[in-house]
């Protein structure tokens, strides 16, 4: 008798569970509709005032046996899950995501392509120091058919007393050398006010690790027609990195390339820890080309070659490395830049490994 009653009550409980499930799902559908309306209006998904009102209504109408605080706790969980549903939709809709755009983005830079399956190199000094210095590196790049020349003109240094870069003068040098050797030039811009000016000098605007979440800078870079190389922040998660790229895209500039450059961990053997698995994750999650900077991630000359091989093997669209005619006297990053003979050796070892094919630029064809 007792058992029959138990079974009957359990049956009723199952019915209530299913009704609750249907109601929670019905609620979720409504929440999704609200999410769409809010998106169209450009307003925040989370509305604490509205949430307070819903909880107050529950307090007012509760007839027990549950305590109001218990019910409010349960409803808060439901609210939270509903908000996550809206955010999932939001993530699906990111302009830089593969879900939004399944094909790879191929960025064109001075007639050269990045992201079309052919792996490229960016090389050059940490800082632009003089015309002669940049020219010497440019000749070495030219020798290998490498098309992308980097050089910092605005240097975001840890100490304000360290060399801050030549500024616009540095960009002029890069532009002149680029024009003479038919190279595309890449340089970091640190202030939103300099973006317009930089467009006249560089082929790619670099946004550095320290500025990955400088949202005004991201928006300024998104408002011009110039490819952007966005570096991962020192302690940025992949999600934050992707959202930083989204800031640029949201302003209309879709020519974005991502660059993994190591993240800060407790490990001291390297300057940063190269997060190599970020490369396939970024390739899966976004449609953007992904570079690996082996210089700033390792901070060690002896690790440039093995990490460059790893980057190419794992499917990066290219590798960035620093080269200086005389690293010992370099005004920044003196310990980790290659000199020119080391650079030649680096390239021939990469070619010998079979992971990298000598570049034949369109200009050389
Ligand atoms: C650089 O590439 O010049 C540089 C400063 O790198 P990061 O922003 O990754 O530190
Ligand atoms: Mn450097």
Short mmCIF file of C-alpha atoms and ligand atoms in Angstrom, two decimals:
data_model
loop_
_atom_site.label_atom_id
_atom_site.label_comp_id
_atom_site.label_asym_id
_atom_site.label_seq_id
_atom_site.Cartn_x
_atom_site.Cartn_y
_atom_site.Cartn_z
CA UNK A 1 0.00 0.00 0.00
CA UNK A 2 2.75 2.41 1.07
CA UNK A 3 4.71 1.48 -2.04
CA UNK A 4 1.78 2.15 -4.37
CA UNK A 5 1.31 5.59 -2.82
CA UNK A 6 4.99 6.32 -3.24
CA UNK A 7 4.89 5.33 -6.89
CA UNK A 8 1.85 7.52 -7.47
CA UNK A 9 3.46 10.53 -5.81
CA UNK A 10 6.60 9.95 -7.82
CA UNK A 11 4.54 9.85 -10.97
CA UNK A 12 3.03 13.21 -10.07
CA UNK A 13 6.48 14.56 -9.36
CA UNK A 14 7.66 13.47 -12.80
CA UNK A 15 4.72 15.30 -14.36
CA UNK A 16 5.56 18.46 -12.43
CA UNK A 17 9.23 18.16 -13.44
CA UNK A 18 8.25 17.98 -17.08
CA UNK A 19 5.91 20.95 -16.73
CA UNK A 20 8.67 22.90 -15.01
CA UNK A 21 11.04 21.97 -17.81
CA UNK A 22 8.58 23.15 -20.43
CA UNK A 23 8.03 26.38 -18.56
CA UNK A 24 11.75 27.03 -18.13
CA UNK A 25 12.26 26.41 -21.84
CA UNK A 26 9.34 28.67 -22.68
CA UNK A 27 10.98 31.28 -20.51
CA UNK A 28 14.28 30.73 -22.34
CA UNK A 29 12.58 31.34 -25.71
CA UNK A 30 11.16 34.60 -24.41
CA UNK A 31 14.57 35.59 -23.06
CA UNK A 32 16.10 34.95 -26.49
CA UNK A 33 13.47 37.14 -28.12
CA UNK A 34 14.23 39.88 -25.59
CA UNK A 35 17.93 39.43 -26.36
CA UNK A 36 17.28 40.09 -30.06
CA UNK A 37 15.29 43.24 -29.30
CA UNK A 38 18.07 44.45 -27.00
CA UNK A 39 20.72 43.72 -29.64
CA UNK A 40 18.77 45.73 -32.19
CA UNK A 41 18.58 48.60 -29.73
CA UNK A 42 22.25 48.19 -28.83
CA UNK A 43 21.46 47.98 -25.11
CA UNK A 44 23.09 45.84 -22.44
CA UNK A 45 21.79 42.27 -22.03
CA UNK A 46 22.11 42.31 -18.26
CA UNK A 47 19.65 44.65 -16.57
CA UNK A 48 20.05 44.58 -12.76
CA UNK A 49 17.04 46.86 -12.15
CA UNK A 50 14.77 44.51 -14.09
CA UNK A 51 16.22 41.52 -12.24
CA UNK A 52 15.52 43.17 -8.87
CA UNK A 53 11.90 43.79 -9.93
CA UNK A 54 11.42 40.13 -10.91
CA UNK A 55 12.83 38.98 -7.55
CA UNK A 56 10.59 41.46 -5.70
CA UNK A 57 7.54 40.10 -7.49
CA UNK A 58 8.46 36.58 -6.41
CA UNK A 59 8.79 37.77 -2.80
CA UNK A 60 5.40 39.43 -3.00
CA UNK A 61 3.54 36.43 -4.44
CA UNK A 62 5.26 33.57 -2.63
CA UNK A 63 2.79 31.48 -0.60
CA UNK A 64 5.32 28.83 0.48
CA UNK A 65 6.27 26.28 1.55
CA UNK A 66 9.58 27.53 0.16
CA UNK A 67 11.23 30.42 1.94
CA UNK A 68 11.38 33.53 -0.28
CA UNK A 69 15.18 33.58 -0.07
CA UNK A 70 15.33 29.97 -1.32
CA UNK A 71 13.06 30.74 -4.25
CA UNK A 72 15.03 33.86 -5.08
CA UNK A 73 18.21 31.83 -5.11
CA UNK A 74 16.67 29.30 -7.52
CA UNK A 75 15.35 32.05 -9.79
CA UNK A 76 18.72 33.78 -9.82
CA UNK A 77 20.20 30.58 -11.22
CA UNK A 78 17.52 30.55 -13.92
CA UNK A 79 18.22 34.21 -14.74
CA UNK A 80 21.93 33.50 -14.99
CA UNK A 81 21.44 30.53 -17.31
CA UNK A 82 19.12 32.63 -19.48
CA UNK A 83 21.69 35.40 -19.74
CA UNK A 84 24.28 32.83 -20.82
CA UNK A 85 21.89 31.73 -23.57
CA UNK A 86 21.82 35.30 -24.87
CA UNK A 87 25.60 35.51 -24.67
CA UNK A 88 26.01 32.27 -26.65
CA UNK A 89 24.02 33.87 -29.44
CA UNK A 90 26.23 36.92 -29.14
CA UNK A 91 29.40 34.80 -29.43
CA UNK A 92 28.06 33.07 -32.52
CA UNK A 93 27.54 36.45 -34.03
CA UNK A 94 31.09 37.83 -33.57
CA UNK A 95 32.28 39.29 -36.86
CA UNK A 96 35.70 37.65 -36.47
CA UNK A 97 34.31 34.19 -35.67
CA UNK A 98 34.34 31.20 -38.00
CA UNK A 99 30.67 30.69 -37.25
CA UNK A 100 29.95 34.04 -38.81
CA UNK A 101 32.35 33.66 -41.71
CA UNK A 102 33.60 30.10 -42.42
CA UNK A 103 36.17 31.00 -45.10
CA UNK A 104 39.69 32.11 -44.20
CA UNK A 105 40.33 35.83 -44.39
CA UNK A 106 43.21 36.49 -46.76
CA UNK A 107 44.83 39.86 -46.09
CA UNK A 108 46.43 41.66 -49.03
CA UNK A 109 49.44 43.77 -48.20
CA UNK A 110 51.18 45.57 -51.06
CA UNK A 111 50.02 42.81 -53.41
CA UNK A 112 51.26 40.04 -51.10
CA UNK A 113 48.80 37.68 -49.43
CA UNK A 114 48.71 36.47 -45.85
CA UNK A 115 46.38 33.68 -44.81
CA UNK A 116 46.13 31.85 -48.13
CA UNK A 117 48.00 28.78 -46.90
CA UNK A 118 51.44 30.02 -47.83
CA UNK A 119 53.44 30.67 -44.68
CA UNK A 120 55.30 33.97 -44.51
CA UNK A 121 57.90 35.73 -42.42
CA UNK A 122 58.05 39.19 -40.88
CA UNK A 123 61.52 40.27 -39.84
CA UNK A 124 63.27 43.45 -38.82
CA UNK A 125 64.75 45.29 -35.91
CA UNK A 126 62.99 45.80 -32.62
CA UNK A 127 63.38 49.58 -33.03
CA UNK A 128 64.11 51.78 -36.01
CA UNK A 129 67.37 53.48 -35.07
CA UNK A 130 68.70 54.90 -38.34
CA UNK A 131 68.23 54.69 -42.10
CA UNK A 132 71.44 52.65 -42.46
CA UNK A 133 70.41 50.18 -39.77
CA UNK A 134 67.03 49.52 -41.39
CA UNK A 135 68.56 49.35 -44.85
CA UNK A 136 71.04 46.70 -43.82
CA UNK A 137 68.23 44.51 -42.52
CA UNK A 138 66.14 45.20 -45.62
CA UNK A 139 68.95 43.88 -47.82
CA UNK A 140 69.06 40.65 -45.81
CA UNK A 141 65.27 40.24 -46.19
CA UNK A 142 65.48 40.94 -49.89
CA UNK A 143 68.16 38.27 -50.26
CA UNK A 144 65.66 35.66 -49.02
CA UNK A 145 62.69 37.09 -50.88
CA UNK A 146 61.04 38.05 -47.59
CA UNK A 147 58.49 40.75 -48.13
CA UNK A 148 57.55 42.02 -44.69
CA UNK A 149 59.85 44.41 -42.84
CA UNK A 150 59.09 45.36 -39.25
CA UNK A 151 60.58 48.10 -37.10
CA UNK A 152 59.31 49.95 -34.04
CA UNK A 153 59.09 53.72 -34.23
CA UNK A 154 56.90 54.18 -31.14
CA UNK A 155 58.20 51.86 -28.46
CA UNK A 156 56.00 51.05 -25.46
CA UNK A 157 58.84 50.48 -22.99
CA UNK A 158 58.50 49.17 -19.47
CA UNK A 159 60.59 52.04 -18.12
CA UNK A 160 59.93 55.66 -19.13
CA UNK A 161 63.70 56.21 -19.14
CA UNK A 162 64.32 53.60 -21.85
CA UNK A 163 64.56 54.54 -25.55
CA UNK A 164 61.04 55.46 -26.67
CA UNK A 165 61.61 55.25 -30.42
CA UNK A 166 62.15 57.83 -33.16
CA UNK A 167 58.42 58.44 -33.62
CA UNK A 168 57.29 59.83 -36.97
CA UNK A 169 60.92 60.14 -38.09
CA UNK A 170 61.22 56.35 -37.65
CA UNK A 171 58.12 55.78 -39.77
CA UNK A 172 59.66 57.96 -42.51
CA UNK A 173 62.80 55.83 -42.52
CA UNK A 174 60.74 52.66 -42.77
CA UNK A 175 58.70 54.06 -45.62
CA UNK A 176 61.78 55.13 -47.56
CA UNK A 177 63.54 51.80 -47.13
CA UNK A 178 60.31 49.96 -47.95
CA UNK A 179 59.94 51.93 -51.16
CA UNK A 180 63.57 51.40 -52.17
CA UNK A 181 63.50 47.60 -51.62
CA UNK A 182 59.85 47.04 -52.44
CA UNK A 183 59.01 45.73 -48.98
CA UNK A 184 55.80 46.06 -47.03
CA UNK A 185 56.46 47.79 -43.72
CA UNK A 186 54.92 47.12 -40.33
CA UNK A 187 55.17 49.35 -37.29
CA UNK A 188 53.47 49.68 -33.96
CA UNK A 189 51.22 52.64 -33.23
CA UNK A 190 50.48 53.38 -29.59
CA UNK A 191 48.10 56.31 -29.69
CA UNK A 192 44.70 56.59 -31.39
CA UNK A 193 45.69 60.12 -32.48
CA UNK A 194 48.59 58.75 -34.54
CA UNK A 195 46.56 56.24 -36.56
CA UNK A 196 45.61 58.66 -39.35
CA UNK A 197 49.19 59.87 -39.64
CA UNK A 198 50.57 56.30 -39.68
CA UNK A 199 48.37 55.33 -42.62
CA UNK A 200 50.60 57.48 -44.86
CA UNK A 201 53.74 55.62 -43.82
CA UNK A 202 53.06 51.96 -43.07
CA UNK A 203 51.48 49.01 -44.88
CA UNK A 204 50.41 47.33 -41.64
CA UNK A 205 49.54 48.96 -38.31
CA UNK A 206 50.77 46.90 -35.39
CA UNK A 207 48.94 47.05 -32.08
CA UNK A 208 51.24 45.80 -29.35
CA UNK A 209 50.66 43.46 -26.45
CA UNK A 210 50.53 46.32 -23.94
CA UNK A 211 47.77 47.96 -25.94
CA UNK A 212 45.64 44.95 -26.79
CA UNK A 213 42.84 46.30 -24.64
CA UNK A 214 43.36 49.97 -25.45
CA UNK A 215 39.86 50.15 -26.83
CA UNK A 216 40.16 53.67 -28.22
CA UNK A 217 43.24 52.58 -30.17
CA UNK A 218 41.44 49.46 -31.43
CA UNK A 219 38.49 51.55 -32.58
CA UNK A 220 40.78 54.06 -34.28
CA UNK A 221 42.58 51.24 -36.12
CA UNK A 222 39.21 49.82 -37.08
CA UNK A 223 38.20 53.11 -38.66
CA UNK A 224 40.93 53.22 -41.31
CA UNK A 225 41.57 51.14 -44.40
CA UNK A 226 44.85 49.53 -43.44
CA UNK A 227 45.66 45.97 -42.35
CA UNK A 228 46.19 45.59 -38.61
CA UNK A 229 48.49 43.14 -36.82
CA UNK A 230 47.05 42.69 -33.34
CA UNK A 231 49.30 41.15 -30.73
CA UNK A 232 47.99 39.16 -27.79
CA UNK A 233 48.11 40.96 -24.45
CA UNK A 234 50.66 39.96 -21.82
CA UNK A 235 48.03 38.25 -19.72
CA UNK A 236 45.09 38.09 -22.10
CA UNK A 237 42.92 35.04 -22.47
CA UNK A 238 42.12 33.85 -25.97
CA UNK A 239 38.57 35.11 -25.50
CA UNK A 240 39.83 38.60 -24.62
CA UNK A 241 42.18 38.48 -27.60
CA UNK A 242 39.33 37.59 -29.95
CA UNK A 243 37.17 40.34 -28.51
CA UNK A 244 39.96 42.86 -29.03
CA UNK A 245 40.00 41.86 -32.71
CA UNK A 246 36.23 42.24 -32.73
CA UNK A 247 36.64 45.88 -31.61
CA UNK A 248 38.65 46.55 -34.76
CA UNK A 249 36.25 44.67 -37.03
CA UNK A 250 33.19 46.30 -35.48
CA UNK A 251 34.41 49.67 -36.79
CA UNK A 252 34.56 48.40 -40.36
CA UNK A 253 38.13 47.21 -40.84
CA UNK A 254 38.18 43.44 -41.41
CA UNK A 255 41.84 43.21 -42.47
CA UNK A 256 43.04 41.90 -39.14
CA UNK A 257 45.88 39.49 -38.39
CA UNK A 258 46.41 38.02 -34.93
CA UNK A 259 49.81 37.45 -33.38
CA UNK A 260 50.57 35.07 -30.51
CA UNK A 261 53.59 36.52 -28.70
CA UNK A 262 53.70 34.60 -25.46
CA UNK A 263 51.86 35.18 -22.23
CA UNK A 264 53.07 35.84 -18.71
CA UNK A 265 53.31 32.76 -16.52
CA UNK A 266 55.39 31.74 -13.50
CA UNK A 267 58.05 30.29 -15.82
CA UNK A 268 61.25 32.30 -15.87
CA UNK A 269 63.33 30.29 -18.35
CA UNK A 270 61.77 32.27 -21.18
CA UNK A 271 60.72 35.91 -21.31
CA UNK A 272 57.11 34.83 -21.81
CA UNK A 273 55.51 31.44 -22.34
CA UNK A 274 54.71 30.79 -25.98
CA UNK A 275 51.15 29.49 -26.02
CA UNK A 276 51.52 27.37 -29.12
CA UNK A 277 48.09 25.78 -28.77
CA UNK A 278 46.59 29.26 -29.13
CA UNK A 279 47.43 29.03 -32.84
CA UNK A 280 45.06 26.18 -33.78
CA UNK A 281 42.46 27.50 -31.33
CA UNK A 282 42.53 30.95 -32.97
CA UNK A 283 42.43 29.32 -36.41
CA UNK A 284 39.37 27.31 -35.37
CA UNK A 285 37.55 30.07 -33.59
CA UNK A 286 38.27 32.89 -36.02
CA UNK A 287 38.79 33.26 -39.76
CA UNK A 288 41.79 35.56 -39.32
CA UNK A 289 45.45 34.86 -40.20
CA UNK A 290 47.56 33.96 -37.15
CA UNK A 291 51.23 34.85 -36.70
CA UNK A 292 53.70 33.72 -34.07
CA UNK A 293 56.30 36.15 -32.74
CA UNK A 294 59.19 33.94 -31.67
CA UNK A 295 61.36 36.81 -30.42
CA UNK A 296 59.12 38.37 -27.77
CA UNK A 297 57.62 35.05 -26.70
CA UNK A 298 60.94 33.39 -25.90
CA UNK A 299 63.29 36.33 -25.41
CA UNK A 300 66.04 33.84 -26.28
CA UNK A 301 68.03 33.65 -29.48
CA UNK A 302 68.66 29.91 -29.03
CA UNK A 303 64.92 29.23 -29.07
CA UNK A 304 64.01 31.18 -32.19
CA UNK A 305 64.56 28.32 -34.60
CA UNK A 306 62.77 25.53 -32.66
CA UNK A 307 59.79 27.75 -31.84
CA UNK A 308 59.57 29.00 -35.44
CA UNK A 309 59.50 25.37 -36.59
CA UNK A 310 56.79 24.60 -34.06
CA UNK A 311 54.75 27.58 -35.27
CA UNK A 312 55.00 26.53 -38.90
CA UNK A 313 54.28 22.88 -38.06
CA UNK A 314 51.17 23.77 -36.07
CA UNK A 315 49.75 25.85 -38.91
CA UNK A 316 50.58 29.48 -38.21
CA UNK A 317 50.23 31.75 -41.23
CA UNK A 318 53.61 33.23 -40.49
CA UNK A 319 56.43 33.86 -38.08
CA UNK A 320 57.79 37.17 -36.81
CA UNK A 321 61.39 37.51 -35.64
CA UNK A 322 63.70 40.41 -34.81
CA UNK A 323 66.95 41.01 -36.66
CA UNK A 324 69.47 43.79 -36.02
CA UNK A 325 72.80 44.49 -37.76
CA UNK A 326 74.50 44.81 -34.37
CA UNK A 327 72.29 43.50 -31.57
CA UNK A 328 74.88 44.24 -28.89
CA UNK A 329 74.32 47.98 -29.35
CA UNK A 330 70.60 47.81 -30.14
CA UNK A 331 68.58 50.44 -28.30
CA UNK A 332 65.94 47.84 -27.31
CA UNK A 333 65.75 44.06 -26.94
CA UNK A 334 69.47 43.71 -27.44
CA UNK A 335 69.68 40.20 -25.92
CA UNK A 336 67.23 38.47 -28.20
CA UNK A 337 67.67 39.88 -31.69
CA UNK A 338 69.58 37.92 -34.33
CA UNK A 339 72.47 39.53 -36.15
CA UNK A 340 72.53 39.24 -39.94
CA UNK A 341 74.65 36.03 -40.20
CA UNK A 342 72.44 34.40 -37.53
CA UNK A 343 69.40 35.46 -39.53
CA UNK A 344 70.77 33.85 -42.70
CA UNK A 345 71.43 30.68 -40.72
CA UNK A 346 67.91 30.83 -39.22
CA UNK A 347 66.35 31.03 -42.68
CA UNK A 348 68.46 28.25 -44.19
CA UNK A 349 67.71 25.97 -41.23
CA UNK A 350 64.00 26.66 -41.65
CA UNK A 351 64.24 25.84 -45.35
CA UNK A 352 66.28 22.67 -44.60
CA UNK A 353 63.63 21.54 -42.12
CA UNK A 354 61.15 21.41 -44.97
CA UNK A 355 58.69 23.46 -42.96
CA UNK A 356 59.30 26.71 -44.79
CA UNK A 357 59.59 27.38 -48.50
CA UNK A 358 61.81 30.15 -49.74
CA UNK A 359 59.59 33.06 -50.61
CA UNK A 360 59.30 34.22 -54.13
CA UNK A 361 57.53 37.50 -53.91
CA UNK A 362 55.26 38.59 -56.72
CA UNK A 363 57.66 41.50 -57.28
CA UNK A 364 60.47 39.04 -57.98
CA UNK A 365 58.54 36.89 -60.42
C1 LIG B 1 57.14 44.52 -30.83
O1 LIG B 1 56.77 43.65 -31.63
O2 LIG B 1 57.88 45.45 -31.16
C2 LIG B 1 56.71 44.46 -29.42
C3 LIG B 1 56.95 45.46 -28.58
O3 LIG B 1 56.09 43.33 -29.09
P1 LIG B 1 54.94 43.08 -27.99
O4 LIG B 1 53.94 44.16 -28.15
O5 LIG B 1 54.42 41.72 -28.36
O6 LIG B 1 55.64 43.08 -26.66
MN1 LIG B 2 61.43 43.95 -29.49
#
